[in-house]
Tab-separated table of C-alpha atoms in Angstrom:
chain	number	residue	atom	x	y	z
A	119	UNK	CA	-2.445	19.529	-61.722
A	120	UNK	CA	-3.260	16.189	-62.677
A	121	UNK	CA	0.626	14.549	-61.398
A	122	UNK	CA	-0.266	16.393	-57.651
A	123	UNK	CA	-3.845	15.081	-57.555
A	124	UNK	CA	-2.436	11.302	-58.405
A	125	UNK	CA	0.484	11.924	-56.163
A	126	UNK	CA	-1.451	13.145	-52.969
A	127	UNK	CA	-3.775	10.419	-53.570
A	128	UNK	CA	-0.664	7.686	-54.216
A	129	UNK	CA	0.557	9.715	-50.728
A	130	UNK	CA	-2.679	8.789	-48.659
A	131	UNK	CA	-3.086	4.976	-50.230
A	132	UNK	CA	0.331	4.623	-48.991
A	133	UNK	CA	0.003	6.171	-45.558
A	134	UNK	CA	-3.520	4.817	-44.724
A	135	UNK	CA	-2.265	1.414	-44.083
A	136	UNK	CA	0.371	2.769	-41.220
A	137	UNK	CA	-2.552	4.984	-40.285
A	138	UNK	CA	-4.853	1.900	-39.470
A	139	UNK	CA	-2.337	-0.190	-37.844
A	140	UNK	CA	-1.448	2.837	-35.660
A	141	UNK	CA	-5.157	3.231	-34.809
A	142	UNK	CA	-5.658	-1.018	-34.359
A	143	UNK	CA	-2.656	-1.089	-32.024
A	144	UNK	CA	-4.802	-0.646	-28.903
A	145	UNK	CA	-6.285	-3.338	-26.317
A	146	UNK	CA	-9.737	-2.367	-24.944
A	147	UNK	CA	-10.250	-3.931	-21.716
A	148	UNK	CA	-13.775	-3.569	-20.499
A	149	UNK	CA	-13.276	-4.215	-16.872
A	150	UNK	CA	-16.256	-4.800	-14.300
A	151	UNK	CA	-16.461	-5.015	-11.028
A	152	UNK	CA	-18.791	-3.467	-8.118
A	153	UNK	CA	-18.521	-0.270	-7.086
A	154	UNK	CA	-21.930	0.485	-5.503
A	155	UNK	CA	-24.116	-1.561	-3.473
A	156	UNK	CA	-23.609	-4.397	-0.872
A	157	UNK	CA	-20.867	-5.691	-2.961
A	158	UNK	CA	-18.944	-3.117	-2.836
A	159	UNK	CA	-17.846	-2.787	0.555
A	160	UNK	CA	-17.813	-6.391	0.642
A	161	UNK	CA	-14.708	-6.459	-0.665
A	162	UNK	CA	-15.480	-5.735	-4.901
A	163	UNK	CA	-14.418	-1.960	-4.983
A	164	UNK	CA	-10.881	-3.364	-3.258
A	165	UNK	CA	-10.316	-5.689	-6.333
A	166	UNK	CA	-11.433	-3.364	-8.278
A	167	UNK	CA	-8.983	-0.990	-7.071
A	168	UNK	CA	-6.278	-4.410	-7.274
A	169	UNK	CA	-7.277	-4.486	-11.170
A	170	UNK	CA	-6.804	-0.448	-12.217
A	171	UNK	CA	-3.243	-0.409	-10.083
A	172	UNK	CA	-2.050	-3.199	-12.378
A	173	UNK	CA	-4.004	-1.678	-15.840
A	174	UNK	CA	-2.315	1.563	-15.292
A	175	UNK	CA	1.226	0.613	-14.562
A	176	UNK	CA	0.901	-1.410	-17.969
A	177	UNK	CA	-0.479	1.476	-19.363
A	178	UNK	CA	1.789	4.359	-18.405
A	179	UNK	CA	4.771	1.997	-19.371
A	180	UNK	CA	3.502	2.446	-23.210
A	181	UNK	CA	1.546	-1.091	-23.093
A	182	UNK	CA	2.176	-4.606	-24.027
A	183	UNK	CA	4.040	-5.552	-27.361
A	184	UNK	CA	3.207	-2.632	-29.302
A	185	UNK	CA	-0.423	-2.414	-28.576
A	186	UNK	CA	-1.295	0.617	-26.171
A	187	UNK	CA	-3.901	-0.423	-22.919
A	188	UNK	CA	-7.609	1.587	-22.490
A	189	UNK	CA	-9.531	0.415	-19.851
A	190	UNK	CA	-13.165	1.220	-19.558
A	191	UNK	CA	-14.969	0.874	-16.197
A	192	UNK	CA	-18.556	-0.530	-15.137
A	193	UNK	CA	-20.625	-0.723	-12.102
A	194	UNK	CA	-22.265	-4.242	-11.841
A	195	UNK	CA	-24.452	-2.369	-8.757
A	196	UNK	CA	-24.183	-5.375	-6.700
A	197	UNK	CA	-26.726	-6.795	-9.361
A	198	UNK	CA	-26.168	-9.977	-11.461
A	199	UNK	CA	-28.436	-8.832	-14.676
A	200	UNK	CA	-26.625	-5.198	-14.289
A	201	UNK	CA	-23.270	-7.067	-14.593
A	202	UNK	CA	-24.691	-9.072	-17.570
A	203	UNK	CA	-26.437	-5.738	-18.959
A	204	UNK	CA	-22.773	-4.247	-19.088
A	205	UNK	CA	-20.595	-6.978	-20.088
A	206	UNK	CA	-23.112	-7.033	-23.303
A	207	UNK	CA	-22.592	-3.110	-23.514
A	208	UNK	CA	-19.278	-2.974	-23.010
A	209	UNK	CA	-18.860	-5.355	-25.541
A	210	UNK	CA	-21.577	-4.559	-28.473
A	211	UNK	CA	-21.442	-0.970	-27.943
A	212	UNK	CA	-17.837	0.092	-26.431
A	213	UNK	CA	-16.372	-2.692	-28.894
A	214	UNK	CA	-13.920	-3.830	-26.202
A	215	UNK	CA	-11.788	-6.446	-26.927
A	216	UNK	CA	-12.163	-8.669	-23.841
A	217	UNK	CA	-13.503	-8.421	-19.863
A	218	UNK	CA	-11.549	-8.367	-17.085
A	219	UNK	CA	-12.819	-8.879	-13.297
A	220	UNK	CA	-16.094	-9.704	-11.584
A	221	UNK	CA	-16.161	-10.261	-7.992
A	222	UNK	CA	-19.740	-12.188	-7.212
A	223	UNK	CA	-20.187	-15.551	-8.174
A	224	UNK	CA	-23.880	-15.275	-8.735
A	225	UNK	CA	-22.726	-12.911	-11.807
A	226	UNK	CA	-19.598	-14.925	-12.893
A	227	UNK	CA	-21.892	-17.465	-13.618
A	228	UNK	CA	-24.650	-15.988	-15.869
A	229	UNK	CA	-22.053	-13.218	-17.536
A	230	UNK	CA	-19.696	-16.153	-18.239
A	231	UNK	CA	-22.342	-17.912	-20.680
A	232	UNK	CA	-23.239	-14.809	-22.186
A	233	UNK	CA	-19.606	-13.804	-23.030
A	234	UNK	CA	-18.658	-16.599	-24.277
A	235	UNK	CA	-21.930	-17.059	-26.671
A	236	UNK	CA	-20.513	-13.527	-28.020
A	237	UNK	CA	-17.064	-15.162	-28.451
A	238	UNK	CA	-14.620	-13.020	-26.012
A	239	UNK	CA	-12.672	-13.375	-23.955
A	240	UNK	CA	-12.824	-13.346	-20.007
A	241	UNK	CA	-10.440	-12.947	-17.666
A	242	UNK	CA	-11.875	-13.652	-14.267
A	243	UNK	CA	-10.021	-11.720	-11.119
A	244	UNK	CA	-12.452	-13.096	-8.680
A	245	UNK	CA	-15.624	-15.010	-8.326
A	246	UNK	CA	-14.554	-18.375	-7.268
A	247	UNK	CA	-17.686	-20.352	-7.275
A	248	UNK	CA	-17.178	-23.994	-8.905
A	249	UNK	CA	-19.991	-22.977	-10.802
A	250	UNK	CA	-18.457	-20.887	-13.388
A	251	UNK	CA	-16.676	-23.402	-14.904
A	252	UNK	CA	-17.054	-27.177	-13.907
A	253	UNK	CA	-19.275	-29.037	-16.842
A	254	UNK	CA	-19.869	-25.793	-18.817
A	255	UNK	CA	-17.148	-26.893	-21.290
A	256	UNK	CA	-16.330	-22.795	-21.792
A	257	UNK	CA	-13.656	-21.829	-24.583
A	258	UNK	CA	-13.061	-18.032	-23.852
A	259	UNK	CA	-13.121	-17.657	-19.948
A	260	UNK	CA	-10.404	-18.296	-17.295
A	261	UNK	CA	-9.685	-17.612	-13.786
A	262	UNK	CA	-6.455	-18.217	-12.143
A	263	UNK	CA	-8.379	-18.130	-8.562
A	264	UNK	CA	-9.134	-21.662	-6.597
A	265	UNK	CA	-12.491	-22.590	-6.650
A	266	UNK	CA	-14.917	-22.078	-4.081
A	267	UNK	CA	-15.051	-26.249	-3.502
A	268	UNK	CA	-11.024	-26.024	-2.290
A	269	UNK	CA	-12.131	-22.938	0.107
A	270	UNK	CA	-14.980	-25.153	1.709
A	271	UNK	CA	-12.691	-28.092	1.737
A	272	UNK	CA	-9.537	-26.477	3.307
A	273	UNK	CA	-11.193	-24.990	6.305
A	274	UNK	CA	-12.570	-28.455	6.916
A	275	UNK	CA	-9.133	-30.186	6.467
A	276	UNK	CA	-7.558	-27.644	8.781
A	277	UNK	CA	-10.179	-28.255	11.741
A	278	UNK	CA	-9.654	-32.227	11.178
A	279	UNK	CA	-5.667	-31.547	11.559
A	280	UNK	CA	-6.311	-29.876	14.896
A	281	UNK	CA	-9.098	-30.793	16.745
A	282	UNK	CA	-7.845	-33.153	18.856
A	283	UNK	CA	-4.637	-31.184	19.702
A	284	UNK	CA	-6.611	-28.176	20.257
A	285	UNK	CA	-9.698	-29.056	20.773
A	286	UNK	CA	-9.746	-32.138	22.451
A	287	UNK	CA	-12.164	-33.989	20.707
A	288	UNK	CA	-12.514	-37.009	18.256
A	289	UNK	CA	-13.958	-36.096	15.085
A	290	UNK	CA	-17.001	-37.701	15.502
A	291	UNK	CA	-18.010	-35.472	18.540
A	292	UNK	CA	-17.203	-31.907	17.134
A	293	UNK	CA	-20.549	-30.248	16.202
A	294	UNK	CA	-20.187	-27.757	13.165
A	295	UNK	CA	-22.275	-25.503	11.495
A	296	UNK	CA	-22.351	-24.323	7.886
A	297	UNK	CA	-24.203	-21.276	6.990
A	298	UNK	CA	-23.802	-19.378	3.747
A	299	UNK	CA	-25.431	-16.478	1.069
A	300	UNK	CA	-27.353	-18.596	-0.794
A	301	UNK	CA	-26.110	-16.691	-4.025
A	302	UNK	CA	-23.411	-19.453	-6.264
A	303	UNK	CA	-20.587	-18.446	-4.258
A	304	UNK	CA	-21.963	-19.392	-0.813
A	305	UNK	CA	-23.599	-22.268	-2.060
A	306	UNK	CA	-20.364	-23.353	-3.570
A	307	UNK	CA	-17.985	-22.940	-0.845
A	308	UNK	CA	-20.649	-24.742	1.650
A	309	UNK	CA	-20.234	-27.835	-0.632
A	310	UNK	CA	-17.232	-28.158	0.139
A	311	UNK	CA	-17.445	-27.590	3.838
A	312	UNK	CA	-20.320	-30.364	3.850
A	313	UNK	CA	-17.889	-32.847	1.665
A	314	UNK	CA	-14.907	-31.531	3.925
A	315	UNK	CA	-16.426	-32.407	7.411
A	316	UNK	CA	-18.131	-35.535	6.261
A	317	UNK	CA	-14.811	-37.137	5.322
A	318	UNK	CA	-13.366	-36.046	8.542
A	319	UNK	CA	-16.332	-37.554	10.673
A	320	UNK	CA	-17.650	-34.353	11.836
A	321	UNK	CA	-21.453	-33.960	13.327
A	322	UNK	CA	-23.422	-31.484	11.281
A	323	UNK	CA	-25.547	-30.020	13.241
A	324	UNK	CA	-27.091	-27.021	11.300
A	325	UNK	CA	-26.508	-26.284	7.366
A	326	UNK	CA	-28.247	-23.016	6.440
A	327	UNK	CA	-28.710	-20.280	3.612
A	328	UNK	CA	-29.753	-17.074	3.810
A	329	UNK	CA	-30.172	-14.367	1.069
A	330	UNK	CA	-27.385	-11.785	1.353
A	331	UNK	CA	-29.274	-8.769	1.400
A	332	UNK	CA	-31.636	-10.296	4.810
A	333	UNK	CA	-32.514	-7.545	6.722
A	334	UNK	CA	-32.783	-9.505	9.810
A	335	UNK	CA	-30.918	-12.671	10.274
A	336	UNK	CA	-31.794	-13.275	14.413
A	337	UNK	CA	-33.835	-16.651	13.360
A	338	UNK	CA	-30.413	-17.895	11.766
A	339	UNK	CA	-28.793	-17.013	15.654
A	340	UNK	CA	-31.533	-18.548	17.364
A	341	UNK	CA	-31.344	-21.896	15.027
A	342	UNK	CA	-27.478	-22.423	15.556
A	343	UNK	CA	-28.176	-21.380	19.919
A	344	UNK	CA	-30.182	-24.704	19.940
A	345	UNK	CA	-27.823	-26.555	17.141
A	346	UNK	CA	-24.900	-25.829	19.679
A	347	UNK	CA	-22.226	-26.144	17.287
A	348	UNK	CA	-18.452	-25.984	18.485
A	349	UNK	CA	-17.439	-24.356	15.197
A	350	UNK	CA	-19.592	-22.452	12.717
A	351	UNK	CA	-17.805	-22.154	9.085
A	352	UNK	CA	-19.550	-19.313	7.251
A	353	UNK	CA	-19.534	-17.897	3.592
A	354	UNK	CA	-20.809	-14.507	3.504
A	355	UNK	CA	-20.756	-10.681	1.734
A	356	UNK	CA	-21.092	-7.488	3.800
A	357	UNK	CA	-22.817	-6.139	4.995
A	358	UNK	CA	-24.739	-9.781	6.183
A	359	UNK	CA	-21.744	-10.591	7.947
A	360	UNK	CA	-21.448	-7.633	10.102
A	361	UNK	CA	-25.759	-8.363	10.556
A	362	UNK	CA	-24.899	-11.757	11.551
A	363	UNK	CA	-22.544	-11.398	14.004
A	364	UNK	CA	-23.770	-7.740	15.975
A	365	UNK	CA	-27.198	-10.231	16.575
A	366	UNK	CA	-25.548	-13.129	17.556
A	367	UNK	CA	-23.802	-11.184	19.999
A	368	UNK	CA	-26.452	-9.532	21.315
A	369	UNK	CA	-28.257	-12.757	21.406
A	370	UNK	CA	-25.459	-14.448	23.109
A	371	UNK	CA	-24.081	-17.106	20.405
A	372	UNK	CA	-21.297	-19.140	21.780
A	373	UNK	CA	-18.893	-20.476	19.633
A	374	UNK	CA	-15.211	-22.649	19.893
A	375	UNK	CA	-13.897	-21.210	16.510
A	376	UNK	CA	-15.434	-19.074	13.790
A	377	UNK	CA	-14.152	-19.479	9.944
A	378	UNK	CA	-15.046	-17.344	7.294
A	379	UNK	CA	-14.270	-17.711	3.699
A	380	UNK	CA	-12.984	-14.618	2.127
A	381	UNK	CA	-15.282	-11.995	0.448
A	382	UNK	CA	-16.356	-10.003	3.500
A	383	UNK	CA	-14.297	-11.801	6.284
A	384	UNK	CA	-10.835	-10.311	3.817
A	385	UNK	CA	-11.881	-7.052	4.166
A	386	UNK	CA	-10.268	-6.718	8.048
A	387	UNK	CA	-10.996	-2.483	8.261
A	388	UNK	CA	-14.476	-3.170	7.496
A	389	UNK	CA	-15.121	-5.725	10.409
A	390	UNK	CA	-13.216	-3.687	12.349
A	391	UNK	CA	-15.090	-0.241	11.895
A	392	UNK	CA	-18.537	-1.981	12.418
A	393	UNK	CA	-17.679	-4.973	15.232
A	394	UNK	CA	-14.054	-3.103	16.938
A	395	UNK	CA	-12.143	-5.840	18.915
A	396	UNK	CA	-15.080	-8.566	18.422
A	397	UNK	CA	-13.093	-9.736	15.608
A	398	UNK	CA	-10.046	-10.702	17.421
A	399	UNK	CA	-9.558	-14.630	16.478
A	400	UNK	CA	-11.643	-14.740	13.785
A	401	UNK	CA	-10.454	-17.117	10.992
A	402	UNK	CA	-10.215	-16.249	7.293
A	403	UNK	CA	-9.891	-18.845	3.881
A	404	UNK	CA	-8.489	-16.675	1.091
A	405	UNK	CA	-5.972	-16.857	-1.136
A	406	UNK	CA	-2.736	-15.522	0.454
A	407	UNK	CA	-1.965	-11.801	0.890
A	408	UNK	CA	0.808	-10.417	-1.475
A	409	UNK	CA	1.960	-8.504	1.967
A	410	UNK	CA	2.169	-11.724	3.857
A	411	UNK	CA	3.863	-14.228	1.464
A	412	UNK	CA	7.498	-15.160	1.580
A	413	UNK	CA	9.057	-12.970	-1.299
A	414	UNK	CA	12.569	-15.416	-1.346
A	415	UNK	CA	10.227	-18.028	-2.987
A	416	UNK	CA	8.739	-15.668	-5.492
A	417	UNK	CA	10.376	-14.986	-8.949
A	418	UNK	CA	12.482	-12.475	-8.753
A	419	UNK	CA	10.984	-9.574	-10.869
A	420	UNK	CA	7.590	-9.862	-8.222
A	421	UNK	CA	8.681	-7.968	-4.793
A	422	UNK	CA	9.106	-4.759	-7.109
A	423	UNK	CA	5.573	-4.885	-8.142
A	424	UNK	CA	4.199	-6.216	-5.210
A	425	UNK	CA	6.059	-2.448	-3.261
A	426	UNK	CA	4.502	-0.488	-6.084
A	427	UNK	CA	0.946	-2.174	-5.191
A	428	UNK	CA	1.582	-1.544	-1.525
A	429	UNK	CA	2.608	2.479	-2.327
A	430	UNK	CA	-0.175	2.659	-4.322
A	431	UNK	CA	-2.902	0.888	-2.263
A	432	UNK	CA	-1.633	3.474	0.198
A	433	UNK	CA	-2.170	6.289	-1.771
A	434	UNK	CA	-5.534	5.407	-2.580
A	435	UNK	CA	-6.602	4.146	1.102
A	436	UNK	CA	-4.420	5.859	3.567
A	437	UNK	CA	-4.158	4.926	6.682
A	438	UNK	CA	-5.588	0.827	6.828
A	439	UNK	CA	-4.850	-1.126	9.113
A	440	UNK	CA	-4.299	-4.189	7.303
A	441	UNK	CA	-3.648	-4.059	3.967
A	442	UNK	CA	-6.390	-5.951	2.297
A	443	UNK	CA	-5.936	-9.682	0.425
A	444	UNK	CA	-8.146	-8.389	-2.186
A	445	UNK	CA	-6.055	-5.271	-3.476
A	446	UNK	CA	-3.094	-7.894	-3.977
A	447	UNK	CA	-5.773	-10.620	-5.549
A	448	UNK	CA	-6.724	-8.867	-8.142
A	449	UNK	CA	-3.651	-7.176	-8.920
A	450	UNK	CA	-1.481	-10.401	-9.489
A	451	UNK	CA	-4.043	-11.952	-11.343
A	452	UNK	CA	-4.029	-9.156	-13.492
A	453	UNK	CA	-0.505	-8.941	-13.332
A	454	UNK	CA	-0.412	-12.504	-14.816
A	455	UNK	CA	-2.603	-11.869	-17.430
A	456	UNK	CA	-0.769	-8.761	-18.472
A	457	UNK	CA	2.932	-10.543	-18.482
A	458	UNK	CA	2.085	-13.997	-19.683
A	459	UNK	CA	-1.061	-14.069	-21.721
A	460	UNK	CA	-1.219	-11.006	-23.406
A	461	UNK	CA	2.264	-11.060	-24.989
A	462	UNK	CA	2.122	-14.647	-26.315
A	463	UNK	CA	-1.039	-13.630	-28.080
A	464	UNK	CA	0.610	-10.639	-30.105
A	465	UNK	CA	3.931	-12.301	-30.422
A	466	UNK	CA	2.823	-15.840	-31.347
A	467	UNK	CA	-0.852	-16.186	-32.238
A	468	UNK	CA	-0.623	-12.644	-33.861
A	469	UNK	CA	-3.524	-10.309	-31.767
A	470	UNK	CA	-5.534	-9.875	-29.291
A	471	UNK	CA	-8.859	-11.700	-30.102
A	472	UNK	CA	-10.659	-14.738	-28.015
A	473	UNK	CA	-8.908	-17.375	-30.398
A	474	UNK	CA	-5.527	-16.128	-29.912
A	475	UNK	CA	-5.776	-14.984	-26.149
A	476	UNK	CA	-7.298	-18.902	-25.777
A	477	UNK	CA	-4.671	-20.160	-27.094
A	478	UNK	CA	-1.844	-18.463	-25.237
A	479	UNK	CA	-3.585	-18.493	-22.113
A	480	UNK	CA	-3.736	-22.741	-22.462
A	481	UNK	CA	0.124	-22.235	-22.981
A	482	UNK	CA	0.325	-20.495	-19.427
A	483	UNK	CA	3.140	-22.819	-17.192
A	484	UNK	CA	4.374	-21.125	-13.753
A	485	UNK	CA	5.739	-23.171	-10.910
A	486	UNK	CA	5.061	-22.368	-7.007
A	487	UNK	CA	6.420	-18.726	-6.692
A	488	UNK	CA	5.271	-18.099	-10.442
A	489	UNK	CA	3.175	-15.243	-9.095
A	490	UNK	CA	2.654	-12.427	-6.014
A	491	UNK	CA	0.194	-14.901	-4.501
A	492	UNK	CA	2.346	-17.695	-4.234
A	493	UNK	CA	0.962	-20.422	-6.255
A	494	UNK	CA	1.426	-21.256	-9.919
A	495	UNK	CA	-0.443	-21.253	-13.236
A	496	UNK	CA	-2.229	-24.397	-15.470
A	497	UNK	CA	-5.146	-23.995	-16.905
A	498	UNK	CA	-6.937	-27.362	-17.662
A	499	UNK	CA	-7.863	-27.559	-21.213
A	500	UNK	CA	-10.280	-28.857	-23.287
A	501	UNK	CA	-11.823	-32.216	-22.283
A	502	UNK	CA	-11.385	-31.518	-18.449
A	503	UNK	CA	-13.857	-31.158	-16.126
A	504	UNK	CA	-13.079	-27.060	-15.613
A	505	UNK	CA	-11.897	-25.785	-18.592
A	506	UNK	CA	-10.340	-22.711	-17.905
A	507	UNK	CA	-10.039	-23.335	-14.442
A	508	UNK	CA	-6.300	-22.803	-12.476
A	509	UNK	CA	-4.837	-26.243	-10.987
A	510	UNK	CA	-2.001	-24.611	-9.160
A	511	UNK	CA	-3.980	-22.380	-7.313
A	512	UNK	CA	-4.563	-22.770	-3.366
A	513	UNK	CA	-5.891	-20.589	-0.489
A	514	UNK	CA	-4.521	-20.550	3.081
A	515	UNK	CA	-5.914	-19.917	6.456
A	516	UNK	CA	-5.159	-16.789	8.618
A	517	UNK	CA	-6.022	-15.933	11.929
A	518	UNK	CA	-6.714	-11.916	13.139
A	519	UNK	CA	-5.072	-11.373	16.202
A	520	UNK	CA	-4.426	-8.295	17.778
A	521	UNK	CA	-5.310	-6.189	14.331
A	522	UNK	CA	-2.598	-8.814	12.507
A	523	UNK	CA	-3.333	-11.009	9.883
A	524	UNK	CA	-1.172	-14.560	10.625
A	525	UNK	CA	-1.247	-17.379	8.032
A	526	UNK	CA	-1.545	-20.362	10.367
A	527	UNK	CA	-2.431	-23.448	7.426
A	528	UNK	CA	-0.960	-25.067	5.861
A	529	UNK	CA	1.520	-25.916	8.020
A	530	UNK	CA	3.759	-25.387	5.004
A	531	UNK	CA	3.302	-21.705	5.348
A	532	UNK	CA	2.059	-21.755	8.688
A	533	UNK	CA	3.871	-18.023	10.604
A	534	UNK	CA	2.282	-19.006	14.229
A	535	UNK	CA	-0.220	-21.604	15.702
A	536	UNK	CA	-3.521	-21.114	15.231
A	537	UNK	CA	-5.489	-20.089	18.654
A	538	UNK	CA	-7.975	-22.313	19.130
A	539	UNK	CA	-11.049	-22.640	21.032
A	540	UNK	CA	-11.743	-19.002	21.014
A	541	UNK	CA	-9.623	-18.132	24.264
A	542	UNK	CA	-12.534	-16.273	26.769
A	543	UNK	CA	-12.093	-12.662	26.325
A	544	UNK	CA	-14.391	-12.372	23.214
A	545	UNK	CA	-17.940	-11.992	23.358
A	546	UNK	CA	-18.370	-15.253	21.108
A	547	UNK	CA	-16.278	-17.558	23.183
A	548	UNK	CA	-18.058	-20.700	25.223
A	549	UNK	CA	-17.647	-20.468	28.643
């Protein structure tokens, strides 16, 4: 009796070990994003729906290395201390390994410190503000997004290429507006508009915040009707945008050109349900659309993936119009983490926690067509001025026309010439 009791219990010493390994062999992903609130239809619940496309096809396939993928799934409620509130849960409570996602700015920012001050690692999808990462000398958190400073500063660079071809003016006369959410991300991007047209020579005739969730934004209208501006670049959410622009029309704003910089301006279906052909012309700074980049450049295991985003995008939102930037955003960036990061971890730093997903992430080197959005990965290092931050990555400039999305900067990528002024049929056009 004595032999079986010591060999059952020699049995179960030996096993336990395989049993624990089995059992550690998992990566907890505590993902956040939007999914309620003004956020949400601003464009969060579509890179939220970007990120679970890409967690579940690594998932179903059996994982990454050996270690099996969970996802769990919060609502940040279109509230920064909610997303804060949740990152902490998900991590203290839910014992995740790492975060993955965040769309606003205003809670990159805040959730950024506090994840890193509980040593894990973040994997940002989204939030672009300069903010995040410039000066904060973070270890643990990354984004492979440009910064909101590039958006501001392309859309300026663009308008200085053009103006006099298009719009037949010398810098120095063209009167532009900035307005912009007054959250991180709209102040961010507006720096850069304000940097942008003051090295091209522009006049500045109105800069302006506003809180996102105004219920009435007709004082903004009636400031830029007296500032007169040729071209108004804007930073905004939904649904302020859709605010802004049903009361400038009804107040009779007239405009040369209207950019926006991504967040609600990338969600096309949603301008188009609340504003229907008023939209027409409207530009758009984001990084490119996985649907509208030129798949010969891309490596060649990416148009596969980039199909099996589109069929499932599809599946989830039949019927759009245009297929949202977002979806394919947060997809590739997840993609990236999933094929470059996460394997170099477990195969050469030997796991999955901050230190070792640090490390591999710092080790990150794809060229121009390295992923589905075109641009490569770098992450500066330690010592920089953005640890953590993306050098390879750039946004581009489309133009809706006719319910298309057409990439018309940089010239580089450029698939037709931009229309500018506003020809006369919309509502928003000078006459």
């Amino acid at each position: 009796m004595l032999r079986c009791l010591i060999a059952i219990v020699l049995i179960l010493a030996t096993a336990l070990p395989g049993v624990v390994d089995a059992q550690a062999k998992k990566l907890k992903i505590g993902v956040v994003f939007d999914y309620t609130g003004p956020l949400a239809g601003g464009g969060s619940d579509l890179h939220a729906l970007g990120a679970k496309i890409m967690i579940d096809y690594f998932a179903k396939r059996g994982g990454v290395e050996g270690y099996q993928i969970e996802a769990l799934y919060a609502d940040a409620q279109s509230k920064p201390e909610i997303a804060i509130n949740e990152a902490v849960r998900l991590i203290e409570q839910e014992k995740v390994d790492m975060l993955l996602g965040f769309y606003s700015s205003a809670q990159c920012v805040p959730a950024a410190a506090r994840i890193e001050q509980l040593k894990k690692f973040m994997w940002i999808t989204t939030c672009i503000s300069s903010a995040v990462l410039e000066n904060r000398h973070l270890k643990y958190v990354f984004r492979t997004q440009p910064s909101g400073r590039q958006f501001g500063l392309m859309s300026t660079d663009f308008l200085a290429q053009n103006v006099k071809a298009k719009l037949g003016k010398d810098p120095k006369d063209l009167r532009v507006a900035i307005i912009h959410e007054d959250g991180a991300y709209g102040v961010d991007v507006s720096k850069g508009n304000e940097e942008g047209a003051k090295k091209a020579g522009f006049n500045i005739v109105l800069k302006e915040s506003y809180a996102a969730t105004a219920p009435d934004l007709s004082s903004l209208v009636t400031k830029l009707k007296r500032a007169r501006p040729d071209v108004i670049f804007h930073t905004g959410y939904n649904p302020d945008i859709t605010l802004f622009l049903r009361q400038a029309k009804e107040q009779g704003l007239r405009v040369g050109a209207l950019v926006g910089h991504g967040a609600g301006y990338g969600v096309y279906d949603k301008l188009k349900e609340s504003l229907g052909s008023d939209v027409n012309y409207f530009f758009n700074v984001d990084p490119i659309s996985i649907w509208l980049v030129n798949q010969e450049v891309l490596a060649p295991q990416l148009p596969p993936v980039i199909k099996l985003i589109g069929d499932e995008y599809e599946k989830a939102r039949p019927g759009v119009a245009v297929k949202s930037a977002h979806v394919g955003m947060a997809a590739s960036n997840t993609y990236v983490f999933m094929t470059e990061v996460l394997p170099r971890a477990i195969k050469k730093y030997g796991g999955i926690d901050a230190e070792a997903l640090r490390k591999a992430a710092l080790e990150v080197d794809l060229p121009e067509g390295g992923t589905m959005l075109g641009f490569g990965v770098k992450f500066e290092g330690e010592g920089a001025p953005a640890p953590g931050q993306n050098d390879r990555a750039s946004p581009v400039i489309l133009q809706y026309i006719d319910d298309k999305p057409n990439i018309v900067w940089p010239k580089s990528l450029q698939l037709r010439e931009p229309v500018l002024p506003l020809p006369v049929s919309p509502p928003f056009a000078a006459k």
